[in-house]
Coordinates of C-alpha atoms in Angstrom, one line a residue:
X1 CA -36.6 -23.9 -16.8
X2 CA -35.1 -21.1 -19.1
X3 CA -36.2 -18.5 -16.7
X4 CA -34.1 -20.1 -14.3
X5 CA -31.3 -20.8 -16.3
X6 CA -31.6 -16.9 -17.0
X7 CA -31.7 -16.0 -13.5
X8 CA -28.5 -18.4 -12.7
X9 CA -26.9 -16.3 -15.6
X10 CA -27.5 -12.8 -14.4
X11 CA -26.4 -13.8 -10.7
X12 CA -23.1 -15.3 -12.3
X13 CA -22.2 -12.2 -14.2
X14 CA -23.7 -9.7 -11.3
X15 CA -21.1 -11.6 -8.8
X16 CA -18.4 -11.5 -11.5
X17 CA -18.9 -7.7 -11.8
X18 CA -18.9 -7.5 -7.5
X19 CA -15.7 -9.1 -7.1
X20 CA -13.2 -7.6 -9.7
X21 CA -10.4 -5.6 -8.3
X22 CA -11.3 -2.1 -10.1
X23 CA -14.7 -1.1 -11.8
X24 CA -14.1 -1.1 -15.7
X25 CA -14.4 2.3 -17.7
X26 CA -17.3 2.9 -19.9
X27 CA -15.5 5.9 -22.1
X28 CA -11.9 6.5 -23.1
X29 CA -10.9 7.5 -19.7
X30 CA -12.4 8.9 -16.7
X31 CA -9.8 11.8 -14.8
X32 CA -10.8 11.6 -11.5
X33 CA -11.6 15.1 -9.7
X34 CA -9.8 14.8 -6.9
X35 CA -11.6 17.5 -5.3
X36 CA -15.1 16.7 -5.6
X37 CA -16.8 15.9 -2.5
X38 CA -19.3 12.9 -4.0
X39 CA -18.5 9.9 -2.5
X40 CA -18.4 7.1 -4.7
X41 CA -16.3 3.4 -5.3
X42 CA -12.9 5.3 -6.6
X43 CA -13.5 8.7 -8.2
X44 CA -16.0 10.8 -9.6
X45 CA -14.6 11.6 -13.3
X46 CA -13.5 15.3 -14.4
X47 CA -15.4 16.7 -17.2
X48 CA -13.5 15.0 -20.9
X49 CA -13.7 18.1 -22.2
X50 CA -11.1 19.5 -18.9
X51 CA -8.6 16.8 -19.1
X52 CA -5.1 17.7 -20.5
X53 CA -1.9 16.0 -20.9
X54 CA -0.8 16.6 -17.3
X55 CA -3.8 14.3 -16.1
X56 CA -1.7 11.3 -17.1
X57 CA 1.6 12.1 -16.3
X58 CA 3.8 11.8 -13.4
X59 CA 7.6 13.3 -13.6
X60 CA 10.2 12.1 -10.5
X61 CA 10.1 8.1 -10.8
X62 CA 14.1 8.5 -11.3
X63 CA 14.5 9.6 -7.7
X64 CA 15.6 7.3 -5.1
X65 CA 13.2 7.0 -2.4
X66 CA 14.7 7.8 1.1
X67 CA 15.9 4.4 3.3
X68 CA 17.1 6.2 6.3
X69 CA 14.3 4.2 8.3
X70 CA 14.1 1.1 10.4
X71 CA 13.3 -1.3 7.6
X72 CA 15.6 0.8 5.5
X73 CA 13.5 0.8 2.4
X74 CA 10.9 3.1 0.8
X75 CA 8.3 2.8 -1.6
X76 CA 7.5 5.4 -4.2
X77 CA 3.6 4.9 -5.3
X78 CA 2.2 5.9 -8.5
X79 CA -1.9 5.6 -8.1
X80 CA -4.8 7.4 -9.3
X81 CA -4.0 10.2 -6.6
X82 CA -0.7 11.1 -7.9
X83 CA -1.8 10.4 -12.0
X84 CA -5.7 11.3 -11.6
X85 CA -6.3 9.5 -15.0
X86 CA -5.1 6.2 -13.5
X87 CA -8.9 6.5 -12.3
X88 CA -11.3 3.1 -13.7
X89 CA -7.8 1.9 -15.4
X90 CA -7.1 -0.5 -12.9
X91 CA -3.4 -0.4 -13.0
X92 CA -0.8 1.4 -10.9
X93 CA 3.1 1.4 -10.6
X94 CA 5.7 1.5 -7.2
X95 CA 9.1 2.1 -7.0
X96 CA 11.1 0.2 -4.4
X97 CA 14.7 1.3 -3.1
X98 CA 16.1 -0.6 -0.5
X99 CA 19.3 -0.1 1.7
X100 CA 21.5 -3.1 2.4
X101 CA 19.6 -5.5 4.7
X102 CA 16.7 -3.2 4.0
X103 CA 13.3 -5.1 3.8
X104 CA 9.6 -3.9 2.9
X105 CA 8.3 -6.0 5.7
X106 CA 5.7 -9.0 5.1
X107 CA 2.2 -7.5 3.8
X108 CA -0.7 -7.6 1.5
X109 CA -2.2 -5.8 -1.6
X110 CA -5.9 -6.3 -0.4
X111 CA -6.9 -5.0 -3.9
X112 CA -4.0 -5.8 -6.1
X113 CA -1.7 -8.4 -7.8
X114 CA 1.8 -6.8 -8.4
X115 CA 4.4 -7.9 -10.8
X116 CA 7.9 -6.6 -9.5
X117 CA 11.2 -6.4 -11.7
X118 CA 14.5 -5.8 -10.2
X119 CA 16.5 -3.0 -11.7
X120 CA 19.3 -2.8 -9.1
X121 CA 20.9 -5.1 -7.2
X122 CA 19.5 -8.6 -5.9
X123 CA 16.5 -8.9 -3.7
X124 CA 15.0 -12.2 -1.6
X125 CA 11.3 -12.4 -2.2
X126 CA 8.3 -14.8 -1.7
X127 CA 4.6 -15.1 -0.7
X128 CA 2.6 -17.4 1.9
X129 CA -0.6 -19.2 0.3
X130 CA -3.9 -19.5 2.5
X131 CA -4.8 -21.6 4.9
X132 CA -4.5 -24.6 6.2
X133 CA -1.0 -25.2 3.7
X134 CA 0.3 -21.7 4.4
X135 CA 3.4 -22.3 1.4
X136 CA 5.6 -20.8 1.0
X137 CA 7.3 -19.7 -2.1
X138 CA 10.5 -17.8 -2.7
X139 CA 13.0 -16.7 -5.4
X140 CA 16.6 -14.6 -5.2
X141 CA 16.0 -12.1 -8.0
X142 CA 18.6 -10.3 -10.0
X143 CA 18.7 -7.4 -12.5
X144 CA 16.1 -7.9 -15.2
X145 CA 14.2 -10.8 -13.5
X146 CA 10.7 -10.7 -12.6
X147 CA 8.2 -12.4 -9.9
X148 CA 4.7 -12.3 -9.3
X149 CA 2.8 -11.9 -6.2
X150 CA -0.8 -12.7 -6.2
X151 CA -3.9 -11.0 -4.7
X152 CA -4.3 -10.7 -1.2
X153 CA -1.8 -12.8 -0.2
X154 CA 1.3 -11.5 2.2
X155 CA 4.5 -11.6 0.7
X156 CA 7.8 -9.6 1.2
X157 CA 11.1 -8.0 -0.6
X158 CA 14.2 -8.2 1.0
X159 CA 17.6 -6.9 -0.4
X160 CA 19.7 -10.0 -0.4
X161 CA 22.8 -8.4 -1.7
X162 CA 25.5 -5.6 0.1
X163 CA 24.6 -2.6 -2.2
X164 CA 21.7 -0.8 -2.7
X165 CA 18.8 -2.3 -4.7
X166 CA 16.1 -0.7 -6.7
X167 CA 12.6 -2.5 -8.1
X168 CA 9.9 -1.4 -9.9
X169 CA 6.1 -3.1 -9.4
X170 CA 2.8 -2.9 -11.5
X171 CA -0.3 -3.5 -9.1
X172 CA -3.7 -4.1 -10.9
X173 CA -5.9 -1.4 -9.2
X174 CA -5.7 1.9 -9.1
X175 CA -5.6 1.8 -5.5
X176 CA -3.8 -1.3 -4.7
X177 CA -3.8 -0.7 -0.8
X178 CA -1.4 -2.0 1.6
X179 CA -1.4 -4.0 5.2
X180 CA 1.9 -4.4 6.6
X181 CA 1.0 -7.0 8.9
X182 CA 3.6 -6.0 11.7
X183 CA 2.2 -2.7 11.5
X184 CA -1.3 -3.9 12.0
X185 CA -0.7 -6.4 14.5
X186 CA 1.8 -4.4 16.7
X187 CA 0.8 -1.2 16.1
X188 CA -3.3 -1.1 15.7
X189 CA -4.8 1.8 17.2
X190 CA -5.6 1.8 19.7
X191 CA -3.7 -1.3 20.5
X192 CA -5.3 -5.0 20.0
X193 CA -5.2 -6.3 24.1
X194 CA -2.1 -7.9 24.3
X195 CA -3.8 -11.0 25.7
X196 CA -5.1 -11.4 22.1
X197 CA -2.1 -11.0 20.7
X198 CA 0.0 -13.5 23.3
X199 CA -2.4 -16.1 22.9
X200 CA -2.1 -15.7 19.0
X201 CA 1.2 -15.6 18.7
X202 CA 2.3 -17.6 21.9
X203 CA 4.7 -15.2 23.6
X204 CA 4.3 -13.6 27.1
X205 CA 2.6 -10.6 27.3
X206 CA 6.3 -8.1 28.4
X207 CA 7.2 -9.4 24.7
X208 CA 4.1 -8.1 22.9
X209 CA 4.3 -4.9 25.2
X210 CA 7.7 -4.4 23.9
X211 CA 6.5 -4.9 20.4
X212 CA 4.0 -3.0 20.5
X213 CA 5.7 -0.1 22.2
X214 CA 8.3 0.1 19.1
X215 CA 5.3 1.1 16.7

């Protein structure tokens, strides 16, 4: 009976350790070499005694990222490839600008919860829980409020206001990811038949054509 109680243990923390977002350090800090060609989950750490100061520092973030695009918004990431000793930290920052009316389109952090803060202007914002209830929740946001988005699930920023608005997000990986789902849906490559697509979505088939044409 112990030994199974034992086994049951080791399985609990092994799946623990298999789904957590980033793998935890086991020193002070691990730089990751971007240009080492070992494949591994994240990156293989820089020798300690290499690192220096500009490992963990990033110098720009007060720039406004460019909106001149369809959604008319831009997002500025700050992950282990631009700070290298982000690496087995699991944490990660973004910075959002968006023109009026501009929108980062509904999508998911497949690796990452992120915690936004509006600095600028006033943004609409909410996420869409699993199935079957598919809820959805949503918040106006101002200067200095804050709203949380949870793993995995799709959610979306739009700028509810007439001026420009600027937001700043912590993710909880060092490589948060993102799928913006009319991206992937509309503009897979090459292209998911549109019969799939139709069916899934119930329009005609000249609609999906013409969505997918404009990715």
């Amino acid at each position: 009976m112990a030994a199974h109680f034992l086994f049951l243990a080791l399985l609990t923390l092994a799946s623990s350790h298999a789904i957590a977002s980033d793998p935890s350090q086991l020193q002070d800090f691990c730089v990751a070499d971007l240009n080492s060609d070992v494949f591994v989950n994240g990156f293989v750490c820089k020798d300690p005694k290499q690192a220096k100061a500009e490992d963990f520092f990033f110098s720009g973030l007060d720039k406004a990222g460019d909106t001149g695009n369809k959604p008319g918004s831009n997002v500025t990431l700050i992950a282990v490839n631009q700070i290298p000793g982000l690496n087995t930290l699991g944490i990660s920052l973004a910075r959002l600008d968006f023109a009026p009316n501009g929108v980062i389109p509904p999508h998911t952090h497949p690796r990452a919860t992120e915690i936004l803060t509006v600095l600028e202007g006033t943004l609409y914002v909410g996420f869409v829980t699993s199935n079957p209830n598919n809820q959805l929740f949503t918040k106006v946001l101002n200067k200095g409020d804050v709203f949380v988005f949870p793993q995995g699930l799709i959610h979306f920023q739009f700028n509810y206001g007439k001026t420009n608005a600027v937001a700043l997000s912590g993710l909880s990986s060092q490589n948060p990811g993102v799928i913006l789902v009319p991206n992937a849906v509309f503009g897979a490559k090459p292209p998911i038949f549109d019969d799939v697509v139709a069916k899934a979505f119930q329009l005609d088939k000249k609609t999906v054509d013409w969505l997918q044409a404009q990715f």
